[in-house]
Coordinates of C-alpha atoms in Angstrom, one line a residue:
X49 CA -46.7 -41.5 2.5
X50 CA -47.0 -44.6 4.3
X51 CA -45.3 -48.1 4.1
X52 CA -45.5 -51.5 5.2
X53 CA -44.4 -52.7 8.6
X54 CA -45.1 -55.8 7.8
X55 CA -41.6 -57.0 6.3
X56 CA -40.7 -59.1 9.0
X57 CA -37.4 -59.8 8.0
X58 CA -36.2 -56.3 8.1
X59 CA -37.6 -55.3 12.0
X60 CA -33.9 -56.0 13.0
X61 CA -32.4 -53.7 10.3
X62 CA -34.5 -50.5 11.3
X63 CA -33.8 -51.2 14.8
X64 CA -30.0 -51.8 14.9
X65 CA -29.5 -49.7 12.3
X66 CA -27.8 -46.0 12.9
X67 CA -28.2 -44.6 9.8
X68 CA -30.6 -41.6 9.4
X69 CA -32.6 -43.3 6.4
X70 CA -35.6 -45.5 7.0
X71 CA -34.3 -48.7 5.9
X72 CA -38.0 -49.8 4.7
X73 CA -38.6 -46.6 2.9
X74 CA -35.3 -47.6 0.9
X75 CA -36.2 -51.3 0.1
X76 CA -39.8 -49.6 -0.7
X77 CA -38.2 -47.1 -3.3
X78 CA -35.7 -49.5 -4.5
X79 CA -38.5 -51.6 -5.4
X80 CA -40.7 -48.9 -6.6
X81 CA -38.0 -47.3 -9.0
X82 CA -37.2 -51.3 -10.1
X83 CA -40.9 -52.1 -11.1
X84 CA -40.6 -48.6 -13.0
X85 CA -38.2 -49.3 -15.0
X86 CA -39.8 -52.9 -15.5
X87 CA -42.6 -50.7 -17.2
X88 CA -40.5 -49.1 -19.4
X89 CA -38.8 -52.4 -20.7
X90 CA -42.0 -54.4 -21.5
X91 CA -44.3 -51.5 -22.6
X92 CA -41.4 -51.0 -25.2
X93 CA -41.3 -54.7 -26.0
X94 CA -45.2 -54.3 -26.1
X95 CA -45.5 -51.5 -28.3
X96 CA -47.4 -53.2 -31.1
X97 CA -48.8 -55.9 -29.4
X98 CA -52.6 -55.5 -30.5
X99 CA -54.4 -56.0 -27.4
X100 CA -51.4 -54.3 -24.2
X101 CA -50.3 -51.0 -23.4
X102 CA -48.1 -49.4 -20.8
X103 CA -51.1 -48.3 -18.8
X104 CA -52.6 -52.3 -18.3
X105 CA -48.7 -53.5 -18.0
X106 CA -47.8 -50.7 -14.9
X107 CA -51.2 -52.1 -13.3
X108 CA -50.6 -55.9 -13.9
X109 CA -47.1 -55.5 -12.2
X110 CA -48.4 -53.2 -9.6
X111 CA -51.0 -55.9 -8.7
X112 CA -48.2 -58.5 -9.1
X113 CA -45.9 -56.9 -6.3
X114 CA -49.0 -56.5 -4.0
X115 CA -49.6 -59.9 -4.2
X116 CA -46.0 -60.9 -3.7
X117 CA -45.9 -58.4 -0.6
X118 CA -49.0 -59.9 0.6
X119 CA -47.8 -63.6 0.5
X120 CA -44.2 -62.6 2.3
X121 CA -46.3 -60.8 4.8
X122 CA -48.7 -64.0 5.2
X123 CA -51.8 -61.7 4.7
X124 CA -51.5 -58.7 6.8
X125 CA -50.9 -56.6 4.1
X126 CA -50.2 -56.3 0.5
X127 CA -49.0 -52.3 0.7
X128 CA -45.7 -50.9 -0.6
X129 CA -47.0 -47.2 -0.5
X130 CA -50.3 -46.3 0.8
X131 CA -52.6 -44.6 -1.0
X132 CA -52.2 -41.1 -0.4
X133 CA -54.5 -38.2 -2.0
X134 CA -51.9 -35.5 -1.5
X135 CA -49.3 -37.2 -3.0
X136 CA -51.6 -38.1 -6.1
X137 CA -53.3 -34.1 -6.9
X138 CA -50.1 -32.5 -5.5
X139 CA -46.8 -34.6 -7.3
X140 CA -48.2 -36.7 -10.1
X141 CA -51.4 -34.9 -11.7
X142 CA -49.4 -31.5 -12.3
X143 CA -46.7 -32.8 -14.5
X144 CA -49.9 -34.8 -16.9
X145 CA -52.0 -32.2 -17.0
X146 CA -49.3 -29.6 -17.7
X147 CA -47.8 -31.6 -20.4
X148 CA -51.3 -32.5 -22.2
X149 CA -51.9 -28.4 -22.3
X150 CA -48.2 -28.0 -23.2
X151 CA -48.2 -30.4 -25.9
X152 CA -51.3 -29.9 -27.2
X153 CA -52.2 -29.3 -31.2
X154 CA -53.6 -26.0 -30.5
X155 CA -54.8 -25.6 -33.6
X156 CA -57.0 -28.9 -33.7
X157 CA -57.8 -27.8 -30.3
X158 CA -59.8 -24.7 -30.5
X159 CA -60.9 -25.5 -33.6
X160 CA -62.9 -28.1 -31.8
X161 CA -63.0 -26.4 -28.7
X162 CA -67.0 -25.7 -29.0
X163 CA -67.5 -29.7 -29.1
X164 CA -64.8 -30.4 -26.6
X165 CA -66.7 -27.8 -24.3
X166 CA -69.6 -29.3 -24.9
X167 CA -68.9 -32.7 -23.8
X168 CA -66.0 -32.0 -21.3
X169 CA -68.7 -29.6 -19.5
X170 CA -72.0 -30.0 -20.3
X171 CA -71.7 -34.2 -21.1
X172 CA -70.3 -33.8 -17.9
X173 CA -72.8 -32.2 -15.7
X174 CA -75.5 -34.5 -17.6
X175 CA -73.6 -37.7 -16.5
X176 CA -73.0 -36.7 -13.2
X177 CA -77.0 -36.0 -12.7
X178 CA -77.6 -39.5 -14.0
X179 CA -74.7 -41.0 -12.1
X180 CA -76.3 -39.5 -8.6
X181 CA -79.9 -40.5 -9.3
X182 CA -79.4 -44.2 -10.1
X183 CA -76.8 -44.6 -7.3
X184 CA -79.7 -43.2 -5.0
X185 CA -82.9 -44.7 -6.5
X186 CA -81.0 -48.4 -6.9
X187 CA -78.4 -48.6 -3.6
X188 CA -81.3 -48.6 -1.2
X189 CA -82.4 -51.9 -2.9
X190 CA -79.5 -53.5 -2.6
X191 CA -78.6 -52.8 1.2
X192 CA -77.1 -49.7 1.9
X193 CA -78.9 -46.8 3.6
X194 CA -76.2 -44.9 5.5
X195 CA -75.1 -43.0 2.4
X196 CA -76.8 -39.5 2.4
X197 CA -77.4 -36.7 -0.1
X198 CA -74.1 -35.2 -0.2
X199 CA -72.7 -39.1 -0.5
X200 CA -74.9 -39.6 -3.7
X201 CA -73.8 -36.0 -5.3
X202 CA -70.0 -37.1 -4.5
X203 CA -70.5 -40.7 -6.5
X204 CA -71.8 -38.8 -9.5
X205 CA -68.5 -36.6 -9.5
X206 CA -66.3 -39.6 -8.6
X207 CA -67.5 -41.9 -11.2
X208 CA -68.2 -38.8 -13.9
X209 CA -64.2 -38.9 -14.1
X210 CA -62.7 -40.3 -17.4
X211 CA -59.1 -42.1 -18.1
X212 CA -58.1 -40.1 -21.4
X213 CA -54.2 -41.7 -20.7
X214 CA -55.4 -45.2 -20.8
X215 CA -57.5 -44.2 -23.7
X216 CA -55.2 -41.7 -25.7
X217 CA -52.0 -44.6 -25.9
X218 CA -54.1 -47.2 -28.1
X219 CA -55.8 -44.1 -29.7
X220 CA -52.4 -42.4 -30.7
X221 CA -51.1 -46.2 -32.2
X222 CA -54.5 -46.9 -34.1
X223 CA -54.0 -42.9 -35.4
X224 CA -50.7 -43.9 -36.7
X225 CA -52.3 -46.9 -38.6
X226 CA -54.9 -44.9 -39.6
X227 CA -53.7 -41.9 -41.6
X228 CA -52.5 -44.0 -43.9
X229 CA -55.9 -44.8 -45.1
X230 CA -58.6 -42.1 -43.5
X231 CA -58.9 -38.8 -44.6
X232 CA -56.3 -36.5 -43.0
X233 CA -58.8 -34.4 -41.3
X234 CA -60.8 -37.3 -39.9
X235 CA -58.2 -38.6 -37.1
X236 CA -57.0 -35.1 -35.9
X237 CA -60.5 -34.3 -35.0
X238 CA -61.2 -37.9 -33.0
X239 CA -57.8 -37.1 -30.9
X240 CA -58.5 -33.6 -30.5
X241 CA -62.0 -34.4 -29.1
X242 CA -60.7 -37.3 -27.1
X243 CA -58.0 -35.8 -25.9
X244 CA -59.4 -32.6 -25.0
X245 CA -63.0 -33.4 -23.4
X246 CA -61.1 -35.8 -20.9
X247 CA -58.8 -33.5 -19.4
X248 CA -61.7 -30.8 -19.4
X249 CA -63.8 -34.0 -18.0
X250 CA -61.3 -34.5 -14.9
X251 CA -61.0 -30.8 -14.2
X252 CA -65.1 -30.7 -14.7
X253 CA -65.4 -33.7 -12.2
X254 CA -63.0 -32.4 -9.3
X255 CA -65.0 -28.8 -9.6
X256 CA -68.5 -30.5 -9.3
X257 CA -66.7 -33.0 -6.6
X258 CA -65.5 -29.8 -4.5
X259 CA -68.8 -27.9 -5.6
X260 CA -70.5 -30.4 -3.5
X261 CA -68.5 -30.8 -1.0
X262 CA -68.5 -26.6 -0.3
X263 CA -72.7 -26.9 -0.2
X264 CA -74.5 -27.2 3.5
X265 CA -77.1 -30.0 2.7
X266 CA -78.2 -29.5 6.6
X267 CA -80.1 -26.7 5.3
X268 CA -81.4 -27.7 1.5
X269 CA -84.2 -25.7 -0.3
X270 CA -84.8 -24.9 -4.2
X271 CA -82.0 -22.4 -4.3
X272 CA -79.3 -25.3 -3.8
X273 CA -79.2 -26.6 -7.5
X274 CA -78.6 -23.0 -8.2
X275 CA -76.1 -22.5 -5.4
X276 CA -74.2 -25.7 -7.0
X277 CA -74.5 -24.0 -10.7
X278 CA -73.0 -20.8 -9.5
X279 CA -70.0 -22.2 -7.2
X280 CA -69.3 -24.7 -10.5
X281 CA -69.0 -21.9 -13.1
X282 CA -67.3 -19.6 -10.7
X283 CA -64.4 -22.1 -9.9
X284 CA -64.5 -23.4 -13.7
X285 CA -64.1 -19.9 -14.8
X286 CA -61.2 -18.2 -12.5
X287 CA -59.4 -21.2 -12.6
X288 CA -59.3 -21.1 -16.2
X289 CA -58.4 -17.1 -15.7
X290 CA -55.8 -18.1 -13.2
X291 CA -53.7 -20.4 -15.9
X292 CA -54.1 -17.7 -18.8
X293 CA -52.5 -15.1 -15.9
X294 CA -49.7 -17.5 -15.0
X295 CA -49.4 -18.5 -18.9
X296 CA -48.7 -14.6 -19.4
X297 CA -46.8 -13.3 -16.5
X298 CA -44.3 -15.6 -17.1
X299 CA -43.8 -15.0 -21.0
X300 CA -43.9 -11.2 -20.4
X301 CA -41.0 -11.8 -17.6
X302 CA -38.5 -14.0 -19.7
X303 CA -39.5 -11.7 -22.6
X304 CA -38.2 -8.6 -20.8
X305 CA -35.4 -10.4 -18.7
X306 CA -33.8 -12.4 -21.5
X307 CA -33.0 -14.7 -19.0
X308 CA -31.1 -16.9 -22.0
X309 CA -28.3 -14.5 -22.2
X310 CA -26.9 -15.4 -19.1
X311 CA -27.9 -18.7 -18.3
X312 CA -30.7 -20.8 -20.0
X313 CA -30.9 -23.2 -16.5
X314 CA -32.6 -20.2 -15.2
X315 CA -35.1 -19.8 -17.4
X316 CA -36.1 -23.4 -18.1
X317 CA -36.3 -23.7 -14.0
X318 CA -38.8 -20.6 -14.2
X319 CA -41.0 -22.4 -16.6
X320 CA -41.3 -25.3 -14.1
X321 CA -41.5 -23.3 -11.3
X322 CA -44.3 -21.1 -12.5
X323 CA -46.1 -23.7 -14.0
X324 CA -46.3 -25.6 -10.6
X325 CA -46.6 -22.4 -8.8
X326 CA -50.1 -21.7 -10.4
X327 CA -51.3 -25.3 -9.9
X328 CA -51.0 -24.6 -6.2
X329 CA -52.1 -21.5 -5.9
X330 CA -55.3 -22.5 -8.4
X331 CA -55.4 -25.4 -4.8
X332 CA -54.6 -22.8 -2.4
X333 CA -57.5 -20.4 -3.0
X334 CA -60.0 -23.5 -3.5
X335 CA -59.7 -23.4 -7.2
X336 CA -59.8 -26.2 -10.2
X337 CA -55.6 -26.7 -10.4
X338 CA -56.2 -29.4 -13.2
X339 CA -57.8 -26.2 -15.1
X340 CA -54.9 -23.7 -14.0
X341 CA -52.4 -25.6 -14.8
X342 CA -53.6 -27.0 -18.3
X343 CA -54.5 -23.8 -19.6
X344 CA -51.3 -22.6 -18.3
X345 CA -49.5 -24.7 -20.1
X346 CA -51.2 -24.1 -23.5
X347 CA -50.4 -20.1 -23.0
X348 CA -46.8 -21.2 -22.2
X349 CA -46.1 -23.1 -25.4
X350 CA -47.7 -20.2 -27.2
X351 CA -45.5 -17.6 -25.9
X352 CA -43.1 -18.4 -23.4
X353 CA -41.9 -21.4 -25.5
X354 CA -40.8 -18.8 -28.0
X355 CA -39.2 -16.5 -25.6
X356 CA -36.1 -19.4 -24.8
X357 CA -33.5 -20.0 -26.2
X358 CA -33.0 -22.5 -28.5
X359 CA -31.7 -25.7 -26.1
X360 CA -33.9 -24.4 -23.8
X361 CA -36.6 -25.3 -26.5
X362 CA -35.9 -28.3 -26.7
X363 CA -35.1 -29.0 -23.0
X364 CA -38.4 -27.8 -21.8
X365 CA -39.8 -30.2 -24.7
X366 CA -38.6 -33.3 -23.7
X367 CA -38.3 -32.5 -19.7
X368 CA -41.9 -32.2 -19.4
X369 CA -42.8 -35.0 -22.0
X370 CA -40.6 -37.5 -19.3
X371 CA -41.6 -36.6 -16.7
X372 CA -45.3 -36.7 -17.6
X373 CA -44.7 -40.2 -18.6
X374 CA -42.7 -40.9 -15.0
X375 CA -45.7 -40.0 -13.1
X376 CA -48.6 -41.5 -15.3
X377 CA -46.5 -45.0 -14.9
X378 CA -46.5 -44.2 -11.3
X379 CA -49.7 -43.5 -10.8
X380 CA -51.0 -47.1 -12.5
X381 CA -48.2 -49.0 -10.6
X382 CA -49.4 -47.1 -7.4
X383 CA -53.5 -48.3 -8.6
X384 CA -52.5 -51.8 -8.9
X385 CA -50.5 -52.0 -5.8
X386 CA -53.4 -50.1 -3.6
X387 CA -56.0 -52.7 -5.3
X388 CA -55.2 -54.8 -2.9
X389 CA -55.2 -52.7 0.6
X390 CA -56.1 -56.2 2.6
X391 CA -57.5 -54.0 5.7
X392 CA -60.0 -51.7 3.1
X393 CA -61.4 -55.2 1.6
X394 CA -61.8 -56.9 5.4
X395 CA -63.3 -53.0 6.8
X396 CA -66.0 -53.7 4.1
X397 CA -67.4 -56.6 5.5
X398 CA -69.5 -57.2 2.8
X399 CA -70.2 -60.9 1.0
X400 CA -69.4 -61.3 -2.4
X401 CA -72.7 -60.7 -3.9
X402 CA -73.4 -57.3 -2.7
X403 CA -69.9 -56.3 -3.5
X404 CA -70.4 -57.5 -7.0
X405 CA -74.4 -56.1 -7.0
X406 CA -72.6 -52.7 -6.4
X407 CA -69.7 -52.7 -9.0
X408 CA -71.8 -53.7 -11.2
X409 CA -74.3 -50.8 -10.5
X410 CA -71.3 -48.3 -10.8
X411 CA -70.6 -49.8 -13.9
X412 CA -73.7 -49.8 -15.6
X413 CA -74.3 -46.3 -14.1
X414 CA -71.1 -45.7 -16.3
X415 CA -71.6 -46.8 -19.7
X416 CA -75.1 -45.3 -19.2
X417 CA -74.5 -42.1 -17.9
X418 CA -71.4 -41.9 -21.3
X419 CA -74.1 -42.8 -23.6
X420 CA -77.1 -40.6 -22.7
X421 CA -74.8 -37.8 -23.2
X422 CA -72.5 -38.5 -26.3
X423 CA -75.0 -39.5 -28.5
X424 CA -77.9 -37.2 -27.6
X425 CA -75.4 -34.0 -27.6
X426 CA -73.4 -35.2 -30.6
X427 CA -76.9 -35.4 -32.5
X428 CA -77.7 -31.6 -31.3
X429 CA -73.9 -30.3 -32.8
X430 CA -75.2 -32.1 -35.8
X431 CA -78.6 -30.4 -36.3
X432 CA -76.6 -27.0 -36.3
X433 CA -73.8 -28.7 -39.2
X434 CA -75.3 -27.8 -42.6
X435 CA -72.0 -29.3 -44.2
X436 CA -72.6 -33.3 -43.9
X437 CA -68.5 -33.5 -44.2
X438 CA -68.9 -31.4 -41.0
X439 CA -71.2 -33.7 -39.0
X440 CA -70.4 -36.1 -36.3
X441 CA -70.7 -39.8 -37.5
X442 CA -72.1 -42.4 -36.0
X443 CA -68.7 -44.5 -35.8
X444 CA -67.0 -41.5 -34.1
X445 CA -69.7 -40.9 -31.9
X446 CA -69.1 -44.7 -30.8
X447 CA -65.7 -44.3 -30.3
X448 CA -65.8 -40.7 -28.1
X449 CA -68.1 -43.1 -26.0
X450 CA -66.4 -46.2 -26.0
X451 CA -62.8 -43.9 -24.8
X452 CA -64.6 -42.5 -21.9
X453 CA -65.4 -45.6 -19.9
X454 CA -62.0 -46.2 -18.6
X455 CA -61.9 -45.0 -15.1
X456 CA -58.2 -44.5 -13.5
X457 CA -56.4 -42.5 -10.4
X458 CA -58.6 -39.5 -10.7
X459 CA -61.6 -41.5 -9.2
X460 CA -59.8 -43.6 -6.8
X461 CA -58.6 -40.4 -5.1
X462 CA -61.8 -38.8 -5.4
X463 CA -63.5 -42.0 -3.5
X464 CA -60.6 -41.9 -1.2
X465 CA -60.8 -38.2 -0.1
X466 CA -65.0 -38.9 0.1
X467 CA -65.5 -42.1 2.1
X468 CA -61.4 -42.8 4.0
X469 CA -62.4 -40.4 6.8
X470 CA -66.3 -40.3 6.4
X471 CA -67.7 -39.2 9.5
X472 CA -71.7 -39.6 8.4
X473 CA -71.4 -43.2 6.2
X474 CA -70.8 -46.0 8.5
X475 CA -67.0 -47.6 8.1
X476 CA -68.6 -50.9 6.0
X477 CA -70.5 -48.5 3.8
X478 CA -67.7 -46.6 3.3
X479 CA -65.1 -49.0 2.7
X480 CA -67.6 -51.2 0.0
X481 CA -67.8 -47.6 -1.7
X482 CA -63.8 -47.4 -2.4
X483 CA -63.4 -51.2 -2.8
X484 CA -66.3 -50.9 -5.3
X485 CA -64.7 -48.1 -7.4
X486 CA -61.3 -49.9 -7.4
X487 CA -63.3 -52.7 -8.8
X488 CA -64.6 -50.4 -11.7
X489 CA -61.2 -49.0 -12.3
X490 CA -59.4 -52.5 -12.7
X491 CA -62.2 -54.2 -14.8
X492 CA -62.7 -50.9 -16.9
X493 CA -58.8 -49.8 -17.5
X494 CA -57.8 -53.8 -17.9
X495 CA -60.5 -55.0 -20.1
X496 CA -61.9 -52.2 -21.9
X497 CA -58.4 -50.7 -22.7
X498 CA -57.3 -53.9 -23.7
X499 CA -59.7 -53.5 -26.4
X500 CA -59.6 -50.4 -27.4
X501 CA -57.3 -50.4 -29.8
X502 CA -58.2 -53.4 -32.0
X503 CA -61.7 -51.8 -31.5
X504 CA -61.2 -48.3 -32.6
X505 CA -58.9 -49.9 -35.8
X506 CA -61.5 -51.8 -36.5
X507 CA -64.8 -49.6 -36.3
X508 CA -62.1 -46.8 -37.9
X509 CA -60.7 -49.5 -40.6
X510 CA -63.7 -51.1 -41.8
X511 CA -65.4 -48.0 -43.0
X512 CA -62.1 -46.4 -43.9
X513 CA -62.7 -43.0 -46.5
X514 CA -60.6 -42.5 -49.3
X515 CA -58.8 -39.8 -49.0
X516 CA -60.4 -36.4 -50.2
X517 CA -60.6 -33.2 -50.7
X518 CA -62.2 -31.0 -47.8
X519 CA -65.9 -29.8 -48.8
X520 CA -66.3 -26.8 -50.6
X521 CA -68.6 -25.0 -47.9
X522 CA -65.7 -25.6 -44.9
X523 CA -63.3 -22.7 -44.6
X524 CA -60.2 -24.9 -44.6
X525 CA -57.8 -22.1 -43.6
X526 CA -57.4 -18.8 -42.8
X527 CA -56.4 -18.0 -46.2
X528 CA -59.6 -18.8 -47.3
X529 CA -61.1 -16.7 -45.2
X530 CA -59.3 -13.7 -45.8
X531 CA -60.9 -13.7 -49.3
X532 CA -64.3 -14.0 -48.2
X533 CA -63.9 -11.0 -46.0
X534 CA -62.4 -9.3 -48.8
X535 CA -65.2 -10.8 -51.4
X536 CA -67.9 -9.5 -48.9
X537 CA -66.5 -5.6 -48.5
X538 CA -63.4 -5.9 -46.6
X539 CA -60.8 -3.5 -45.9
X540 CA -60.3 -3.4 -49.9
X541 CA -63.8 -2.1 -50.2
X542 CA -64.3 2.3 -50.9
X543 CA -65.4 4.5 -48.4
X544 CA -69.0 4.5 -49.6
X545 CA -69.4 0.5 -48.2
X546 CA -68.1 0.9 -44.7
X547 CA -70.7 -0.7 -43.0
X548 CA -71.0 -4.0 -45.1
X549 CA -67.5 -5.3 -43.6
X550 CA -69.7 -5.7 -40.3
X551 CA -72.3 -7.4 -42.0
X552 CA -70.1 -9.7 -44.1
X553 CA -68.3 -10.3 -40.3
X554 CA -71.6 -11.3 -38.6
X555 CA -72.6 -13.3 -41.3
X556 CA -69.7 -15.3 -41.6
X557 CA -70.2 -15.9 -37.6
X558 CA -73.5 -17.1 -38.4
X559 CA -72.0 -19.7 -41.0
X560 CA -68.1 -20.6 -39.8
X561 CA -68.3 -20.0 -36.2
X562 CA -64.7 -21.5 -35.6
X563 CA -63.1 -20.2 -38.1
X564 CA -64.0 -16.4 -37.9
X565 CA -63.5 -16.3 -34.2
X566 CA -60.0 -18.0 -35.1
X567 CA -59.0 -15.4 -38.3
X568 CA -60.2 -12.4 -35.2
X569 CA -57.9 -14.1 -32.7
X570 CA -55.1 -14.3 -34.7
X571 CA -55.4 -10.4 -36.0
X572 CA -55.7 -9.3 -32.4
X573 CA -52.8 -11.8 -31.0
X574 CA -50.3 -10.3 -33.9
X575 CA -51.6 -6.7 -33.5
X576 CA -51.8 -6.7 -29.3
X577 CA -50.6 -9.9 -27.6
X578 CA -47.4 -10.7 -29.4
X579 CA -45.7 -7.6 -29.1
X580 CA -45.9 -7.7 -25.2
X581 CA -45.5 -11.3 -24.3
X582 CA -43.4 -12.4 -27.2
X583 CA -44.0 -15.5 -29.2
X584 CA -43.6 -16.5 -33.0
X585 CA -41.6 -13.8 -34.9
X586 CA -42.3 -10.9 -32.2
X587 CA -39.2 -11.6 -30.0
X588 CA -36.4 -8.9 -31.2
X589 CA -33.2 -10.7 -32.2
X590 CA -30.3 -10.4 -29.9
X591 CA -26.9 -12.7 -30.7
X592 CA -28.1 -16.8 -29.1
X593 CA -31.5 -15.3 -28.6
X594 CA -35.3 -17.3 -30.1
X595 CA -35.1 -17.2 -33.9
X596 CA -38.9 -17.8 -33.7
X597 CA -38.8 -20.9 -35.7
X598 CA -41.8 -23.0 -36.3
X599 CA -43.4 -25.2 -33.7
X600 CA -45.6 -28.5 -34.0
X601 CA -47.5 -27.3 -31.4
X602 CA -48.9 -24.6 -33.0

């Protein structure tokens, strides 16, 4: 972490003074911590303004106290904090991703993992090939011709990145709003899909980012799109493995320890410990921690949750909730302040016209790149719904797109980590590249999220449903199921029908995908998983121990 030397007025402090703190680095947290709490005040005071959120407030003051530090240090430079990429993926992503897997609706979740997949992964990969191929065919036109291969593959990643907390804030307040009118199923689904394909988008984005980055484009034939397939699935896959492990180990050791019957600090440190333990081991063995971690956190509500005691519930709850919300405001106060890095904008050398010629191109590359895939995929889920109450709509198709186009911290330190140091782009190039993507991240955060939620209420409102009744060919619950095995020649059925259970199974696969594999999940988490890591109603009672009550998370 680096800070300004450029306060004049307090060169005669550091020197003279003998104590053993930094007396910038004090001012510099003091102020920090100040504008923080600033936040806090007016995104309160701002909570139903129609067209502000927290998000756009942290990054107005953040640019705000740049350009107060930049007129006291008569233009050498507008830096508090420098823009560090270890301080960003190693202290402030964890805590957000692990509370979004923590907190998450499970449920909702998995019940729309296939589309969430779908677009998280897939949507992905599609807008990343689009990204890369219109950055190389169109940059060459404008000027620049020291980017190479490996440059063009790194844009596509950087820019392939989605915002989901700038998006989910006015989402979650238009939601509110919403349910009163919608169908009840109807804006579940939207926040589930929202919510879900943009952390599986970020993880998605760093995985291709470090798939490229492990490749040797010195030596390129036709094998190398394949060599990039493979390394992406095999770090998408053992990361997610890593998390589930983590998830487990640590339920199945506060199960068996009952830590709670001694001291409930202990256990509620273990949660946090272990959480942030697998992040950085997902880091340490070249992994995707943003996958670790989330899905770590999703098998910790579902059992280790359970396995506290009560306060230690409701500690862990609220711990991870604030300090989630502590580091997103951070990280928009830290964008706005780094916006204005004096020295990246003068390295850049570029006039006005080219610098705007490129944002733009990013941009466009952008909304382009989000379209081609959520419309084209969200038409191919629908040509497998036979249920039309099933289908993707246009409207919600518009709005899945429409919350992906803000861009936040994730591609600044992407762009950051691929042109700061670049040894092959030359230091212009490099330096219009980051200055370019924090032109993208300001325009799309500040204007599009300004709009997103009179948008979304709008689009949302003005073809508002009347409340019904789910259709008759959707397996609503689980209930519902259980009757159709049982109508189809369950376990009820004699000894003369054994195999038809099979068939009924495989044909109810065919027709309710989600639902069966969720009725067969549940069956083998009561019968297997639950008895060894705990959870809901598995944990044996002993006096101040889990009463396995109900969770919302569930």
């Amino acid at each position: 972490m680096g800070f300004l030397d450029a306060l004049q007025t307090n060169k005669h402090s550091l020197q003279d003074s003998s104590s053993f703190l930094n007396t910038s680095t004090v001012i510099a947290l003091c102020l920090f911590f100040t504008l923080l709490c600033a936040c806090i005040v007016i995104g309160h005071l701002l909570e139903e303004h129609r067209w502000a959120n927290e998000s756009i407030t942290a990054l107005f003051l953040g640019l705000c106290a740049g350009v107060v530090v930049l007129l006291v240090s008569k233009g050498q430079s507008s830096k508090i904090l420098t823009f560090n990429e270890d301080l960003f993926f190693l202290y402030l992503l964890p805590p957000i991703i692990f509370n979004a897997g923590f907190q998450v609706k499970k449920k909702q979740f998995f019940k729309n993992f296939s589309i969430i997949l779908m677009f998280g992964v897939f949507g992905t990969i599609i807008s990343f090939c689009l990204v890369s191929a219109g950055a190389f065919l169109l940059f060459k036109k404008i000027g620049i011709t020291s980017l190479g291969l490996e440059d063009y593959l790194a844009i596509g990643a950087i820019l392939s990145a989605t915002d989901s907390v700038c998006t989910l804030q006015p989402l979650m307040q238009v939601i509110c709003v919403m349910l009163k009118v919608l169908n009840q199923e109807e804006t579940p689904f939207l926040y589930s899909v929202v919510f879900g394909e943009g952390v599986v988008n970020d993880a998605t984005s760093i995985v291709l980012y470090n798939s490229v980055l492990s490749l040797d484009f010195s030596n390129i034939d036709a094998l190398t799109a394949l060599k990039l397939l493979g390394t992406f699935l095999y770090l998408f896959f053992t990361s997610t493995v890593l998390g589930v492990v983590a998830g487990l180990l640590s339920a199945f050791i506060i199960k068996t320890l009952y830590f709670g019957r001694h001291s409930t600090d202990r256990e509620v440190a273990l949660m946090m410990i272990m959480a942030y333990l697998s992040y950085m081991l997902a880091e340490l063995l070249n992994l995707s921690g943003i996958l670790t971690v989330f899905f770590c956190g999703i098998v910790m509500s579902h059992y280790t949750w359970h396995n506290v005691t009560e306060s230690s519930r409701i500690t862990t709850k609220h711990a991870f909730a604030t300090i989630s919300f502590i580091s997103e405001t951070f990280i928009f106060l830290y964008v706005g302040m780094d916006a204005l890095d004096i020295d990246k904008w003068r390295s850049s050398k570029a006039s006005a016209g080219t610098s705007i010629a490129v944002s733009s191109t990013f941009l466009a590359l952008v909304l382009i790149g989000r379209a081609a895939f959520v419309f084209s995929l969200s038409n191919i889920v629908n040509f497998f719904k036979s249920a039309e109450g099933t289908k993707v709509e246009f409207r919600q198709q518009f709005i899945i797109w429409w919350a992906g186009l803000m861009r936040g911290a994730v591609t600044i330190a992407l762009s950051y980590s691929e042109f700061a140091d670049s040894d092959s782009t030359s230091t212009q190039d490099s330096a219009l590249m980051i200055t370019s993507t924090i032109i993208v991240v300001l325009f799309s955060t500040v204007v599009f999220g300004s709009i997103t939620k009179p948008l979304i209420g709008a689009v949302m409102l003005r073809h508002a449903k009347p409340t019904s009744v789910s259709d008759a060919t959707d397996i609503a619950s689980l209930e519902d199921l259980r009757m159709l095995f049982l109508e189809n020649g369950g376990p009820g059925d004699d000894d003369n029908n054994q195999p038809s259970p099979k068939a009924s199974s495989l044909r109810l696969l065919m027709r309710f995908p989600t639902s069966t594999v969720h009725y067969f999940w549940r069956k083998f988490d009561d019968r297997f998983m639950r008895p060894v890591f705990g959870g809901r109603g598995f944990v044996p009672y002993v006096p101040g121990s889990p009463t396995g009550a109900q969770d919302e998370t569930s």
